[in-house]
Amino acid sequence: MKTFNEITQIVTTELEKVSWEKEPKGLYAPIGYVLSMGGKRIRPALTLMACNLYQEDVLPAVNTALGIEIFHNFTLLHDDIMDRADVRRGKPTVHKKWNDNTAILSGDVMQIAAYQFIAQTPANCLKPVLDLFSQTAAEICEGQQYDVDFETRNDVKAEEYLEMIRLKTAVLLGCSLKSGALIGGAGEEDAQNLYDFGIHIGLAFQLKDDLLDVYGDEATFGKKIGGDILCNKKTYLLIHALELAQGEDAEELQKWLNTNDESSQNQKISAVTELYNKLGVKTICEDKMSDFYTKAIANLEKVAVSDNKKQELRKLAANLMSRND
């Protein structure tokens, strides 16, 4: 069995072999730029790790893994435009370094490239992998639309939020694992359990992201702390704060939600964070995150391969929960 580090090295090596030195440069240079930023490479690693549960040779799953990673990065390009984000992985986002039109068009090409790589999945499992990938791609768009819809709603329920992050974040982790498992030769039950493991880890991962955006360290997080607070993003924390706040707390929360003055940004972040602490929403979020993590490990336990083969996936799941970036 390969370690997570060995797997990510394979991903990095194979990704570096893909040349984006094409014309017109204005279209392809941003793709090379965003893919060279690094990132955790969790999704392609999961594809190869799932394949590795069933066979030693992970090369048959490499193109599928690269397709998933390129697709993931494409979604970030478009997300950053929609969120007006200035920084990604500590560097200027594509729409800031170039412009919106470039980020849209380069993202479109990345989506096409992702499908070209997925199309190189071994023939015996191409159809189920391609069908799953297409379903996942549509679900991610659905999740993004819900996220946009939530911006103008003040009655978003926690269950709706969890469904949004399932679609926007978790399904791609599930897809990564199930695709790798199918390529490796897993049966349908194992493939589904690995998919569910990915879903539950994805939900926990996004709740951790919500927490880090408020309580993380800017130096390791790679983007500005309090960004979600500044743009009134309906996170699990804010949704519960809106439900729990009463009297003066409710009035103060609404006051800050209606404040978009640039000069009071730091004040808004510290005031809302203080309210979160007072209302106990950090603990609520941590408890839900822990619940999803427990479910994920239960899904992994059901996978019918020896325990030692699952050790790297267990370690990765634990690291995702204890991360600070």
mmCIF file of C-alpha atoms in Angstrom, residues 6-322:
data_model
loop_
_atom_site.group_PDB
_atom_site.id
_atom_site.type_symbol
_atom_site.label_atom_id
_atom_site.label_comp_id
_atom_site.label_asym_id
_atom_site.label_seq_id
_atom_site.Cartn_x
_atom_site.Cartn_y
_atom_site.Cartn_z
ATOM 1 C CA GLU A 6 3.619 8.758 -2.172
ATOM 2 C CA ILE A 7 0.212 9.094 -3.818
ATOM 3 C CA THR A 8 0.312 12.906 -3.919
ATOM 4 C CA GLN A 9 3.811 12.726 -5.407
ATOM 5 C CA ILE A 10 2.401 10.618 -8.260
ATOM 6 C CA VAL A 11 -0.380 13.175 -8.779
ATOM 7 C CA THR A 12 2.055 16.108 -8.776
ATOM 8 C CA THR A 13 4.456 14.366 -11.174
ATOM 9 C CA GLU A 14 1.691 13.435 -13.603
ATOM 10 C CA LEU A 15 0.081 16.883 -13.395
ATOM 11 C CA GLU A 16 3.424 18.527 -14.190
ATOM 12 C CA LYS A 17 3.657 16.447 -17.369
ATOM 13 C CA VAL A 18 0.573 18.191 -18.732
ATOM 14 C CA SER A 19 1.677 21.200 -20.759
ATOM 15 C CA TRP A 20 -0.396 24.375 -20.848
ATOM 16 C CA GLU A 21 2.172 26.104 -23.065
ATOM 17 C CA LYS A 22 -0.332 26.625 -25.858
ATOM 18 C CA GLU A 23 -1.684 29.469 -27.930
ATOM 19 C CA PRO A 24 -3.400 31.760 -27.257
ATOM 20 C CA LYS A 25 -1.335 32.318 -24.112
ATOM 21 C CA GLY A 26 -4.073 34.494 -22.619
ATOM 22 C CA LEU A 27 -6.295 31.404 -22.483
ATOM 23 C CA TYR A 28 -3.837 28.747 -21.302
ATOM 24 C CA ALA A 29 -1.381 30.661 -19.068
ATOM 25 C CA PRO A 30 -4.010 31.136 -16.294
ATOM 26 C CA ILE A 31 -4.627 27.366 -16.283
ATOM 27 C CA GLY A 32 -0.942 26.660 -15.777
ATOM 28 C CA TYR A 33 -0.896 29.362 -13.107
ATOM 29 C CA VAL A 34 -3.780 27.986 -11.051
ATOM 30 C CA LEU A 35 -2.606 24.365 -11.302
ATOM 31 C CA SER A 36 0.938 25.354 -10.278
ATOM 32 C CA MET A 37 -0.354 26.910 -7.038
ATOM 33 C CA GLY A 38 -0.350 23.468 -5.479
ATOM 34 C CA GLY A 39 -3.125 22.876 -3.005
ATOM 35 C CA LYS A 40 -3.643 19.677 -1.057
ATOM 36 C CA ARG A 41 -4.478 17.502 -4.108
ATOM 37 C CA ILE A 42 -6.900 15.626 -1.837
ATOM 38 C CA ARG A 43 -9.401 14.669 -4.545
ATOM 39 C CA PRO A 44 -7.008 13.018 -7.004
ATOM 40 C CA ALA A 45 -5.186 11.420 -4.063
ATOM 41 C CA LEU A 46 -8.475 9.869 -2.896
ATOM 42 C CA THR A 47 -9.034 8.425 -6.379
ATOM 43 C CA LEU A 48 -5.637 6.724 -6.375
ATOM 44 C CA MET A 49 -5.931 5.652 -2.726
ATOM 45 C CA ALA A 50 -9.304 4.001 -3.384
ATOM 46 C CA CYS A 51 -7.858 2.209 -6.416
ATOM 47 C CA ASN A 52 -4.869 1.135 -4.304
ATOM 48 C CA LEU A 53 -7.192 -0.649 -1.866
ATOM 49 C CA TYR A 54 -7.826 -3.231 -4.590
ATOM 50 C CA GLN A 55 -4.642 -3.298 -6.678
ATOM 51 C CA GLU A 56 -1.018 -2.259 -6.301
ATOM 52 C CA ASP A 57 -0.822 -0.501 -9.678
ATOM 53 C CA VAL A 58 -2.621 2.854 -9.492
ATOM 54 C CA LEU A 59 -1.628 4.062 -12.983
ATOM 55 C CA PRO A 60 -4.949 2.982 -14.573
ATOM 56 C CA ALA A 61 -6.670 5.571 -12.319
ATOM 57 C CA VAL A 62 -4.217 8.436 -12.955
ATOM 58 C CA ASN A 63 -6.043 10.107 -15.868
ATOM 59 C CA THR A 64 -9.330 9.962 -13.978
ATOM 60 C CA ALA A 65 -7.629 11.495 -10.932
ATOM 61 C CA LEU A 66 -6.139 14.298 -13.055
ATOM 62 C CA GLY A 67 -9.528 14.982 -14.632
ATOM 63 C CA ILE A 68 -11.076 15.349 -11.179
ATOM 64 C CA GLU A 69 -8.287 17.691 -10.003
ATOM 65 C CA ILE A 70 -8.527 19.882 -13.112
ATOM 66 C CA PHE A 71 -12.307 20.009 -12.722
ATOM 67 C CA HIS A 72 -11.991 20.994 -9.051
ATOM 68 C CA ASN A 73 -9.635 23.837 -9.947
ATOM 69 C CA PHE A 74 -11.991 24.972 -12.704
ATOM 70 C CA THR A 75 -14.770 25.357 -10.120
ATOM 71 C CA LEU A 76 -12.440 27.503 -8.000
ATOM 72 C CA LEU A 77 -11.820 29.892 -10.910
ATOM 73 C CA HIS A 78 -15.546 30.492 -11.332
ATOM 74 C CA ASP A 79 -16.217 30.510 -7.566
ATOM 75 C CA ASP A 80 -13.621 33.235 -7.078
ATOM 76 C CA ILE A 81 -15.316 35.448 -9.665
ATOM 77 C CA MET A 82 -18.730 34.940 -8.063
ATOM 78 C CA ASP A 83 -17.349 35.575 -4.566
ATOM 79 C CA ARG A 84 -15.134 38.486 -5.749
ATOM 80 C CA ALA A 85 -12.280 36.723 -3.928
ATOM 81 C CA ASP A 86 -8.867 38.383 -4.240
ATOM 82 C CA VAL A 87 -6.675 35.597 -2.874
ATOM 83 C CA ARG A 88 -6.539 31.828 -3.360
ATOM 84 C CA ARG A 89 -3.832 29.695 -1.729
ATOM 85 C CA GLY A 90 -2.039 32.870 -0.718
ATOM 86 C CA LYS A 91 -1.790 34.180 -4.307
ATOM 87 C CA PRO A 92 -3.914 36.547 -6.436
ATOM 88 C CA THR A 93 -6.949 34.818 -7.945
ATOM 89 C CA VAL A 94 -7.064 34.484 -11.747
ATOM 90 C CA HIS A 95 -9.720 37.183 -12.173
ATOM 91 C CA LYS A 96 -7.557 39.580 -10.149
ATOM 92 C CA LYS A 97 -4.273 38.728 -11.887
ATOM 93 C CA TRP A 98 -5.941 38.832 -15.324
ATOM 94 C CA ASN A 99 -9.669 39.719 -15.498
ATOM 95 C CA ASP A 100 -13.159 38.203 -15.221
ATOM 96 C CA ASN A 101 -13.433 37.273 -18.907
ATOM 97 C CA THR A 102 -10.123 35.423 -18.813
ATOM 98 C CA ALA A 103 -11.125 33.515 -15.662
ATOM 99 C CA ILE A 104 -14.449 32.501 -17.251
ATOM 100 C CA LEU A 105 -12.925 31.332 -20.519
ATOM 101 C CA SER A 106 -9.894 29.595 -18.970
ATOM 102 C CA GLY A 107 -12.291 27.864 -16.573
ATOM 103 C CA ASP A 108 -14.394 26.673 -19.505
ATOM 104 C CA VAL A 109 -11.333 25.120 -21.148
ATOM 105 C CA MET A 110 -10.399 23.446 -17.863
ATOM 106 C CA GLN A 111 -13.838 21.817 -17.714
ATOM 107 C CA ILE A 112 -13.366 20.484 -21.244
ATOM 108 C CA ALA A 113 -9.860 19.251 -20.369
ATOM 109 C CA ALA A 114 -11.281 17.501 -17.289
ATOM 110 C CA TYR A 115 -13.689 15.523 -19.487
ATOM 111 C CA GLN A 116 -10.854 14.651 -21.886
ATOM 112 C CA PHE A 117 -8.913 13.111 -19.004
ATOM 113 C CA ILE A 118 -11.969 11.310 -17.570
ATOM 114 C CA ALA A 119 -12.582 9.870 -21.062
ATOM 115 C CA GLN A 120 -9.251 8.014 -20.691
ATOM 116 C CA THR A 121 -10.648 5.932 -17.806
ATOM 117 C CA PRO A 122 -10.126 2.195 -18.553
ATOM 118 C CA ALA A 123 -12.817 1.010 -20.965
ATOM 119 C CA ASN A 124 -14.270 -1.657 -18.632
ATOM 120 C CA CYS A 125 -15.462 1.007 -16.150
ATOM 121 C CA LEU A 126 -15.603 4.127 -18.323
ATOM 122 C CA LYS A 127 -19.409 4.375 -18.440
ATOM 123 C CA PRO A 128 -20.111 4.216 -14.673
ATOM 124 C CA VAL A 129 -17.200 6.595 -13.928
ATOM 125 C CA LEU A 130 -18.229 9.058 -16.655
ATOM 126 C CA ASP A 131 -21.893 8.913 -15.561
ATOM 127 C CA LEU A 132 -20.902 9.546 -11.935
ATOM 128 C CA PHE A 133 -18.598 12.399 -12.930
ATOM 129 C CA SER A 134 -21.305 14.077 -15.049
ATOM 130 C CA GLN A 135 -23.861 13.698 -12.245
ATOM 131 C CA THR A 136 -21.331 15.154 -9.782
ATOM 132 C CA ALA A 137 -20.509 18.088 -12.075
ATOM 133 C CA ALA A 138 -24.217 18.984 -12.295
ATOM 134 C CA GLU A 139 -24.643 18.602 -8.512
ATOM 135 C CA ILE A 140 -21.752 20.995 -7.857
ATOM 136 C CA CYS A 141 -23.533 23.603 -10.015
ATOM 137 C CA GLU A 142 -26.741 22.960 -8.035
ATOM 138 C CA GLY A 143 -24.822 23.490 -4.778
ATOM 139 C CA GLN A 144 -23.312 26.710 -6.085
ATOM 140 C CA GLN A 145 -26.776 27.997 -7.084
ATOM 141 C CA TYR A 146 -28.145 27.241 -3.613
ATOM 142 C CA ASP A 147 -25.165 29.111 -2.173
ATOM 143 C CA VAL A 148 -26.003 32.117 -4.355
ATOM 144 C CA ASP A 149 -29.714 31.889 -3.438
ATOM 145 C CA PHE A 150 -28.862 31.859 0.271
ATOM 146 C CA GLU A 151 -27.165 35.270 -0.045
ATOM 147 C CA THR A 152 -30.555 36.980 -0.340
ATOM 148 C CA ARG A 153 -32.379 34.837 2.220
ATOM 149 C CA ASN A 154 -32.461 35.280 5.990
ATOM 150 C CA ASP A 155 -34.479 32.137 6.692
ATOM 151 C CA VAL A 156 -31.952 29.489 5.607
ATOM 152 C CA LYS A 157 -32.262 26.393 7.786
ATOM 153 C CA ALA A 158 -29.286 24.317 8.945
ATOM 154 C CA GLU A 159 -30.580 21.295 6.964
ATOM 155 C CA GLU A 160 -30.681 23.371 3.774
ATOM 156 C CA TYR A 161 -27.141 24.532 4.383
ATOM 157 C CA LEU A 162 -25.911 20.963 4.891
ATOM 158 C CA GLU A 163 -27.566 19.914 1.626
ATOM 159 C CA MET A 164 -25.894 22.838 -0.146
ATOM 160 C CA ILE A 165 -22.419 21.862 1.092
ATOM 161 C CA ARG A 166 -23.111 18.193 0.305
ATOM 162 C CA LEU A 167 -23.660 19.242 -3.307
ATOM 163 C CA LYS A 168 -21.018 21.939 -3.533
ATOM 164 C CA THR A 169 -18.175 20.148 -1.727
ATOM 165 C CA ALA A 170 -18.872 16.601 -0.548
ATOM 166 C CA VAL A 171 -20.061 14.958 -3.781
ATOM 167 C CA LEU A 172 -16.699 15.496 -5.496
ATOM 168 C CA LEU A 173 -14.904 13.706 -2.653
ATOM 169 C CA GLY A 174 -17.424 10.863 -2.941
ATOM 170 C CA CYS A 175 -16.968 10.789 -6.712
ATOM 171 C CA SER A 176 -13.167 10.705 -6.355
ATOM 172 C CA LEU A 177 -13.266 7.682 -4.063
ATOM 173 C CA LYS A 178 -15.946 5.729 -5.908
ATOM 174 C CA SER A 179 -14.249 6.291 -9.282
ATOM 175 C CA GLY A 180 -10.921 4.997 -7.967
ATOM 176 C CA ALA A 181 -12.614 2.031 -6.324
ATOM 177 C CA LEU A 182 -14.413 1.052 -9.558
ATOM 178 C CA ILE A 183 -11.168 1.298 -11.549
ATOM 179 C CA GLY A 184 -9.446 -0.856 -8.926
ATOM 180 C CA GLY A 185 -12.131 -3.537 -9.277
ATOM 181 C CA ALA A 186 -14.271 -2.928 -6.178
ATOM 182 C CA GLY A 187 -17.742 -4.402 -5.928
ATOM 183 C CA GLU A 188 -20.770 -2.085 -5.912
ATOM 184 C CA GLU A 189 -21.217 -2.277 -2.120
ATOM 185 C CA ASP A 190 -17.608 -1.311 -1.376
ATOM 186 C CA ALA A 191 -17.725 1.449 -4.000
ATOM 187 C CA GLN A 192 -20.872 2.859 -2.376
ATOM 188 C CA ASN A 193 -19.402 2.706 1.136
ATOM 189 C CA LEU A 194 -16.346 4.597 -0.089
ATOM 190 C CA TYR A 195 -18.637 7.130 -1.764
ATOM 191 C CA ASP A 196 -20.517 7.613 1.539
ATOM 192 C CA PHE A 197 -17.192 7.905 3.395
ATOM 193 C CA GLY A 198 -16.327 10.739 0.991
ATOM 194 C CA ILE A 199 -19.688 12.449 1.486
ATOM 195 C CA HIS A 200 -19.399 12.446 5.277
ATOM 196 C CA ILE A 201 -15.753 13.544 5.241
ATOM 197 C CA GLY A 202 -16.715 16.281 2.757
ATOM 198 C CA LEU A 203 -19.452 17.590 5.054
ATOM 199 C CA ALA A 204 -17.079 17.573 8.037
ATOM 200 C CA PHE A 205 -14.369 19.197 5.874
ATOM 201 C CA GLN A 206 -16.659 22.109 4.916
ATOM 202 C CA LEU A 207 -17.786 22.669 8.516
ATOM 203 C CA LYS A 208 -14.092 22.768 9.457
ATOM 204 C CA ASP A 209 -13.662 25.400 6.717
ATOM 205 C CA ASP A 210 -16.484 27.463 8.262
ATOM 206 C CA LEU A 211 -14.719 27.287 11.620
ATOM 207 C CA LEU A 212 -11.292 28.152 10.197
ATOM 208 C CA ASP A 213 -12.695 31.186 8.390
ATOM 209 C CA VAL A 214 -13.577 32.644 11.787
ATOM 210 C CA TYR A 215 -11.172 30.965 14.199
ATOM 211 C CA GLY A 216 -8.232 30.056 11.943
ATOM 212 C CA ASP A 217 -4.759 31.545 11.636
ATOM 213 C CA GLU A 218 -4.482 33.773 8.566
ATOM 214 C CA ALA A 219 -0.843 32.787 8.018
ATOM 215 C CA THR A 220 -1.700 29.091 7.585
ATOM 216 C CA PHE A 221 -5.269 29.429 6.254
ATOM 217 C CA GLY A 222 -4.112 31.093 3.013
ATOM 218 C CA LYS A 223 -6.902 33.645 2.897
ATOM 219 C CA LYS A 224 -8.220 36.480 5.028
ATOM 220 C CA ILE A 225 -9.823 35.433 8.312
ATOM 221 C CA GLY A 226 -13.390 36.697 8.721
ATOM 222 C CA GLY A 227 -14.169 36.798 5.006
ATOM 223 C CA ASP A 228 -17.437 34.913 5.551
ATOM 224 C CA ILE A 229 -18.460 37.391 8.257
ATOM 225 C CA LEU A 230 -17.703 40.415 6.079
ATOM 226 C CA CYS A 231 -19.891 39.190 3.221
ATOM 227 C CA ASN A 232 -22.654 37.840 5.545
ATOM 228 C CA LYS A 233 -22.139 34.335 4.123
ATOM 229 C CA LYS A 234 -24.769 31.918 5.416
ATOM 230 C CA THR A 235 -22.432 29.484 7.129
ATOM 231 C CA TYR A 236 -23.432 26.870 9.700
ATOM 232 C CA LEU A 237 -22.230 29.333 12.366
ATOM 233 C CA LEU A 238 -24.278 32.309 11.142
ATOM 234 C CA ILE A 239 -27.422 30.249 10.531
ATOM 235 C CA HIS A 240 -27.367 29.010 14.138
ATOM 236 C CA ALA A 241 -26.501 32.477 15.462
ATOM 237 C CA LEU A 242 -29.567 33.909 13.678
ATOM 238 C CA GLU A 243 -31.733 31.169 15.210
ATOM 239 C CA LEU A 244 -30.355 31.513 18.744
ATOM 240 C CA ALA A 245 -29.840 35.266 19.127
ATOM 241 C CA GLN A 246 -32.556 37.042 21.134
ATOM 242 C CA GLY A 247 -33.140 40.568 22.392
ATOM 243 C CA GLU A 248 -30.031 42.742 22.346
ATOM 244 C CA ASP A 249 -27.925 39.975 20.791
ATOM 245 C CA ALA A 250 -30.360 39.660 17.870
ATOM 246 C CA GLU A 251 -30.380 43.436 17.404
ATOM 247 C CA GLU A 252 -26.597 43.631 17.443
ATOM 248 C CA LEU A 253 -26.239 40.745 14.985
ATOM 249 C CA GLN A 254 -28.691 42.413 12.591
ATOM 250 C CA LYS A 255 -26.854 45.723 12.985
ATOM 251 C CA TRP A 256 -23.591 44.116 11.863
ATOM 252 C CA LEU A 257 -25.280 42.194 9.052
ATOM 253 C CA ASN A 258 -26.467 45.569 7.729
ATOM 254 C CA THR A 259 -22.995 47.111 8.061
ATOM 255 C CA ASN A 260 -20.883 47.018 4.911
ATOM 256 C CA ASP A 261 -18.670 50.000 5.647
ATOM 257 C CA GLU A 262 -15.049 49.220 4.736
ATOM 258 C CA SER A 263 -13.693 51.289 7.614
ATOM 259 C CA SER A 264 -15.438 49.071 10.175
ATOM 260 C CA GLN A 265 -14.449 45.662 8.742
ATOM 261 C CA ASN A 266 -12.187 44.639 11.625
ATOM 262 C CA GLN A 267 -14.768 45.819 14.127
ATOM 263 C CA LYS A 268 -17.467 43.765 12.385
ATOM 264 C CA ILE A 269 -15.316 40.602 12.420
ATOM 265 C CA SER A 270 -14.486 40.895 16.129
ATOM 266 C CA ALA A 271 -18.058 41.845 17.147
ATOM 267 C CA VAL A 272 -19.693 38.958 15.239
ATOM 268 C CA THR A 273 -17.035 36.519 16.478
ATOM 269 C CA GLU A 274 -17.792 37.630 20.038
ATOM 270 C CA LEU A 275 -21.495 36.994 19.432
ATOM 271 C CA TYR A 276 -20.685 33.526 18.054
ATOM 272 C CA ASN A 277 -18.720 32.776 21.237
ATOM 273 C CA LYS A 278 -21.537 34.054 23.442
ATOM 274 C CA LEU A 279 -24.203 32.033 21.601
ATOM 275 C CA GLY A 280 -22.121 28.827 21.604
ATOM 276 C CA VAL A 281 -22.336 28.277 17.848
ATOM 277 C CA LYS A 282 -18.672 27.237 17.614
ATOM 278 C CA THR A 283 -19.442 24.201 19.792
ATOM 279 C CA ILE A 284 -22.585 23.408 17.757
ATOM 280 C CA CYS A 285 -20.506 23.444 14.576
ATOM 281 C CA GLU A 286 -17.719 21.335 16.119
ATOM 282 C CA ASP A 287 -20.250 18.763 17.381
ATOM 283 C CA LYS A 288 -21.850 18.424 13.934
ATOM 284 C CA MET A 289 -18.430 18.115 12.336
ATOM 285 C CA SER A 290 -17.542 15.361 14.804
ATOM 286 C CA ASP A 291 -20.824 13.574 14.033
ATOM 287 C CA PHE A 292 -20.061 13.501 10.289
ATOM 288 C CA TYR A 293 -16.506 12.332 10.974
ATOM 289 C CA THR A 294 -17.823 9.424 13.068
ATOM 290 C CA LYS A 295 -20.229 8.449 10.263
ATOM 291 C CA ALA A 296 -17.392 8.618 7.729
ATOM 292 C CA ILE A 297 -15.230 6.239 9.758
ATOM 293 C CA ALA A 298 -18.219 3.877 10.128
ATOM 294 C CA ASN A 299 -18.579 3.857 6.308
ATOM 295 C CA LEU A 300 -14.869 3.091 5.937
ATOM 296 C CA GLU A 301 -15.107 0.228 8.450
ATOM 297 C CA LYS A 302 -17.707 -1.466 6.200
ATOM 298 C CA VAL A 303 -15.336 -1.581 3.222
ATOM 299 C CA ALA A 304 -14.389 -5.242 2.754
ATOM 300 C CA VAL A 305 -10.598 -4.974 2.594
ATOM 301 C CA SER A 306 -8.093 -5.648 5.364
ATOM 302 C CA ASP A 307 -7.766 -3.079 8.126
ATOM 303 C CA ASN A 308 -4.151 -2.183 7.402
ATOM 304 C CA LYS A 309 -5.071 -1.243 3.809
ATOM 305 C CA LYS A 310 -7.511 1.364 5.147
ATOM 306 C CA GLN A 311 -4.968 2.938 7.488
ATOM 307 C CA GLU A 312 -3.900 5.719 5.092
ATOM 308 C CA LEU A 313 -7.518 6.787 4.484
ATOM 309 C CA ARG A 314 -8.121 6.822 8.248
ATOM 310 C CA LYS A 315 -5.024 8.996 8.760
ATOM 311 C CA LEU A 316 -6.045 11.375 5.972
ATOM 312 C CA ALA A 317 -9.530 11.768 7.446
ATOM 313 C CA ALA A 318 -8.040 12.526 10.880
ATOM 314 C CA ASN A 319 -5.628 15.068 9.372
ATOM 315 C CA LEU A 320 -8.436 16.850 7.552
ATOM 316 C CA MET A 321 -10.244 17.302 10.834
ATOM 317 C CA SER A 322 -7.217 18.604 12.739
#
